[in-house]
XYZ file of C-alpha atoms in Angstrom:
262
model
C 5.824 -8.729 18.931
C 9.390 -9.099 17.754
C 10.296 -12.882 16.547
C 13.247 -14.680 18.097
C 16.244 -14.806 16.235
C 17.143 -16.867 13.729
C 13.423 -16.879 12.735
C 13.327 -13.051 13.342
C 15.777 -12.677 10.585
C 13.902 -13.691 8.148
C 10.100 -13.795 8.935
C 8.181 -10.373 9.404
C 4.626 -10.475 10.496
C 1.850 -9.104 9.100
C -2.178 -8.960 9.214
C -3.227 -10.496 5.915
C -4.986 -7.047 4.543
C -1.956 -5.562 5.454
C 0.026 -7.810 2.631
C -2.845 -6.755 -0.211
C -1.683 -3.443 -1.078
C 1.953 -4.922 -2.281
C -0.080 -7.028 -4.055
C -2.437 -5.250 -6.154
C 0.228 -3.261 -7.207
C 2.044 -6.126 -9.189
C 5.488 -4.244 -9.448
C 7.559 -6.135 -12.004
C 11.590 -5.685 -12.472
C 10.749 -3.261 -14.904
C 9.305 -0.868 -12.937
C 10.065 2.446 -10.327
C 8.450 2.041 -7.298
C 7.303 4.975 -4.844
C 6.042 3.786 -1.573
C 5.398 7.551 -0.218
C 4.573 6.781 3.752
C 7.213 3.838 3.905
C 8.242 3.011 7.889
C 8.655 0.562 9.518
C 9.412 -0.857 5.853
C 6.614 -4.047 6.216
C 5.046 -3.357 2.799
C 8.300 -2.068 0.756
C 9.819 -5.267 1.894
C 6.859 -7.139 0.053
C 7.305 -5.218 -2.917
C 10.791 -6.184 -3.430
C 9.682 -9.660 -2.464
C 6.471 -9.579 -5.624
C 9.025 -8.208 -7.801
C 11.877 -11.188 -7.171
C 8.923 -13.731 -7.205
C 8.200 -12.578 -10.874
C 11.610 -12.856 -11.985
C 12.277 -16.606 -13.520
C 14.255 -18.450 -10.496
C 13.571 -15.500 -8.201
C 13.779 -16.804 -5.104
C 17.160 -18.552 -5.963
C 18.952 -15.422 -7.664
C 21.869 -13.774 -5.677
C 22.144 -10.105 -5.181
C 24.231 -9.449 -8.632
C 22.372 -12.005 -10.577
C 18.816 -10.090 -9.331
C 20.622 -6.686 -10.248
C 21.269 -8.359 -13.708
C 18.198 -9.357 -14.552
C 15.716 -6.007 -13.418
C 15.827 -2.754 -13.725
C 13.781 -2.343 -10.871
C 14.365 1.138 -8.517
C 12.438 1.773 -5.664
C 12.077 5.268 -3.514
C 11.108 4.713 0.023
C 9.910 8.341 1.804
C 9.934 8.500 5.714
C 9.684 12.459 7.329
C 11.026 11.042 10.756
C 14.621 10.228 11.170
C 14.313 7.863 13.346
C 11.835 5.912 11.751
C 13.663 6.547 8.257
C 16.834 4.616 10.000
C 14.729 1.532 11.152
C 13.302 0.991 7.848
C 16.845 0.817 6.272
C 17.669 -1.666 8.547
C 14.729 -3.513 8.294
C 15.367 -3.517 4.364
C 18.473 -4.506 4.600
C 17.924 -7.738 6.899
C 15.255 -8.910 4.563
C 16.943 -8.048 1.230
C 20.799 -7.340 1.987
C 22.665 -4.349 1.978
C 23.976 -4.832 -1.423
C 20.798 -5.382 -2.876
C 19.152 -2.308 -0.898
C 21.767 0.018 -1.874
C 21.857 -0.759 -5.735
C 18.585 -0.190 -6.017
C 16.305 1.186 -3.230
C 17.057 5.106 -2.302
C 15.460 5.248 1.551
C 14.749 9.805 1.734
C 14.351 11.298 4.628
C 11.878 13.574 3.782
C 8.380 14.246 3.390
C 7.043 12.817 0.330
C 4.844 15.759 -0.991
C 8.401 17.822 -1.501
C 9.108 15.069 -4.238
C 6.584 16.478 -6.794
C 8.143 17.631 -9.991
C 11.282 15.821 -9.563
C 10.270 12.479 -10.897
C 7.827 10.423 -12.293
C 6.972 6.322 -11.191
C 5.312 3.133 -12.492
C 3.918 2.412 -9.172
C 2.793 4.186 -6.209
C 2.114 2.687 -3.084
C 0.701 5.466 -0.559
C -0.349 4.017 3.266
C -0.261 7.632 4.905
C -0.419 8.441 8.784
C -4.515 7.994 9.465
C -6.300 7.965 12.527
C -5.736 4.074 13.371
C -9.316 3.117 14.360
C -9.288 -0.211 12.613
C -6.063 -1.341 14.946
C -7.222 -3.232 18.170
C -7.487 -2.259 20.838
C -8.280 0.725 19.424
C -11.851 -0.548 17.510
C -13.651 2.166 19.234
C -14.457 5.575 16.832
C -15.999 7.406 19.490
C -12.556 7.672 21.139
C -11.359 9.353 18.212
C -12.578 13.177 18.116
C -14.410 13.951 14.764
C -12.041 17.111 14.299
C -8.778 14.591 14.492
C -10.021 12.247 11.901
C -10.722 15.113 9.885
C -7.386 16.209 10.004
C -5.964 13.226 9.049
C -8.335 13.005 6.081
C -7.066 16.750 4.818
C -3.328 15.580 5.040
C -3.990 12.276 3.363
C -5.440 14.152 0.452
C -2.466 15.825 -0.147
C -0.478 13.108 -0.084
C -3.171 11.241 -2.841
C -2.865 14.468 -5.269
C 1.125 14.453 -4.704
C 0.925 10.842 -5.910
C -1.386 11.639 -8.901
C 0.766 14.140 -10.201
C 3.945 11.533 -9.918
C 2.392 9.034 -11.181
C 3.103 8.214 -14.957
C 0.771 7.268 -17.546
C -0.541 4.178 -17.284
C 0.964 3.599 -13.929
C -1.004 2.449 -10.784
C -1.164 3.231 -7.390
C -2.552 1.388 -3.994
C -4.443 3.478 -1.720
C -5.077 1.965 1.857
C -5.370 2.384 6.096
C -5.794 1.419 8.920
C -8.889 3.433 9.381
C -12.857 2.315 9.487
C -13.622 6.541 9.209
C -15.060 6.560 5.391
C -13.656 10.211 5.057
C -10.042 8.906 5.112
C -10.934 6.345 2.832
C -13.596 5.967 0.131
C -14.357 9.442 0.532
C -10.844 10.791 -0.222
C -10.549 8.206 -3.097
C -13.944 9.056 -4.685
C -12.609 12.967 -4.161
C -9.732 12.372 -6.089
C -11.149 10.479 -8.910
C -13.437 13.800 -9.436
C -10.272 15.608 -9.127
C -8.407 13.843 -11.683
C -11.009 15.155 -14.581
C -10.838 11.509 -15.526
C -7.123 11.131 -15.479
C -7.919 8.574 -12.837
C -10.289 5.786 -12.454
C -10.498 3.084 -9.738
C -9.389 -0.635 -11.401
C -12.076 -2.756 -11.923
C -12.814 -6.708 -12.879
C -15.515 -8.605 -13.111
C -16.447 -10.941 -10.271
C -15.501 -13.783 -11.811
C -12.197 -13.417 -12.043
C -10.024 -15.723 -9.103
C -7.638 -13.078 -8.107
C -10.663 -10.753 -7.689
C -12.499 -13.428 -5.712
C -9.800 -14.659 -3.239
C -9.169 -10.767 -2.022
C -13.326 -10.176 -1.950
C -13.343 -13.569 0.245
C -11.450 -12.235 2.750
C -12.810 -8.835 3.095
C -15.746 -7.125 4.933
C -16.809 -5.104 2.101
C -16.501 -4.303 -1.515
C -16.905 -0.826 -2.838
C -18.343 0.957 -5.788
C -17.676 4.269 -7.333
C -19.482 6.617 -9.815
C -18.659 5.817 -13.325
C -17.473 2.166 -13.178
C -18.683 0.248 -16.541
C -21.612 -1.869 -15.835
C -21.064 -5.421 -14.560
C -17.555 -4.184 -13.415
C -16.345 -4.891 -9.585
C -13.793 -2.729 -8.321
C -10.366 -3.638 -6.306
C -11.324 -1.500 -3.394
C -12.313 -3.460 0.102
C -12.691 -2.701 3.779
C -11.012 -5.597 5.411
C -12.266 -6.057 9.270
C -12.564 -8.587 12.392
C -14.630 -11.730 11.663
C -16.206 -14.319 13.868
C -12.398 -15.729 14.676
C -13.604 -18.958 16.147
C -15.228 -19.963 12.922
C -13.102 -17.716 10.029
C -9.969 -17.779 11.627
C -8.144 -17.064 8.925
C -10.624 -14.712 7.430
C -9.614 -12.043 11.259
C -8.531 -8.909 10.209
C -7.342 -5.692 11.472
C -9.753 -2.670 10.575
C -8.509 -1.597 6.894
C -9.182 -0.207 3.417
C -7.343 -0.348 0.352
C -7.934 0.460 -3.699
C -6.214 0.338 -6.253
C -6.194 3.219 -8.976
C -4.967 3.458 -12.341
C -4.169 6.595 -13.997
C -4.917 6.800 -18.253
């Protein structure tokens, strides 16, 4: 629920696999940011948090002296009105009006009609899905099959929208809050075949620590076709774990990955 104020002001909660996505994207002040599904504004709000933690004294610059230093623009897409007028506000209590309207355009709009119109460094894309990772909702066969497979057909137009927006050598974050492997490794191993090889999933290898602490916390690592050999990739299912022993480790139901295009 909602945080008493003044703590409300500036503390949003989230589910730790919620906060990954911002993260494997790594915007920097150099980049454009599309976050394509953005409401209520929870993981837009991170990426303008990653890209002021990058900046040398980040967390102490005001809003001019952050506008100096980055060239950093952000597009945040919401269809619904309402929804597109809470995530402005929520924007604006974390980051400041001043800093939200220099360099964050909030569009009312759904983001599919963008294509053709620009191109970005980084797209993050968590579309509408069928929820059956959120409690209490951990139950699939609630869920009919034809639903989920709606949701899947919408979220892959969303995923070739962002391809074609997304500039060379750019990246992009894929993720839900589904457990249905059509709305998620499914539609991302789709789109890779799509792509021709303009896209490929990000790998590492497993040694690496940033790699490690994100597989630590998640229920499942996946693989795709065509990844070099001895290569991980930055794609997980993050789910509930035994709470009373992991506690920190209890997660939401939720997938994410992180593609790169050539």
């Amino acid at each position: 629920g909602d945080l008493p104020d003044p703590l409300g002001s500036l503390v949003f909660l989230q589910n730790h696999s919620s906060m990954v996505p911002a993260e494997l994207l790594a915007p920097t002040s150099e980049h454009t940011v599309l976050d394509m599904c953005a409401a209520p504004g929870g993981k837009a709000s991170h990426v303008i948090s990653v890209v002021r933690r990058g900046l040398p004294r980040g967390g102490d610059l005001n809003d001019a002296e952050f506008l100096k230093a980055s060239r950093f623009r952000m597009v945040c897409c919401e269809r619904s009105p309402s929804r597109s007028r809470q995530l402005r506000a929520l924007l604006e209590k974390h980051h400041g009006s001043g800093l939200v309207g220099a360099c964050v355009e909030v569009l009312t709009r759904d983001a599919n009609k963008l294509v053709g119109t620009n191109t970005f460094d980084r797209i993050l894309l968590d579309p509408p899905c069928s929820g059956t990772g959120l409690r209490p909702r951990l139950r699939p066969h609630d869920h009919a099959v034809e639903f989920v497979r709606d949701c899947a057909e919408y979220q892959r137009k969303l995923i070739r929208s962002a391809c074609s927006m997304l500039a060379s050598g750019g990246r992009m974050t894929y993720s839900t809050c589904s457990l249905a492997s059509m709305e998620n490794e499914a539609n991302v191993a789709e789109a890779l075949v799509e792509s021709q090889g303009q896209l490929q999933i990000a790998v590492a290898t497993r040694d690496d620590p940033k790699w490690a602490a994100f597989d630590q916390l998640a229920v499942k690592n996946h693989s795709f076709e065509g990844m070099p050999e001895g290569s991980v990739a930055w794609c997980w299912t993050f789910g509930p774990k035994m709470a009373s022993t992991h506690p920190l480790l209890d997660s939401v139901g939720f997938f994410v990955a992180l593609i790169d295009r050539r």
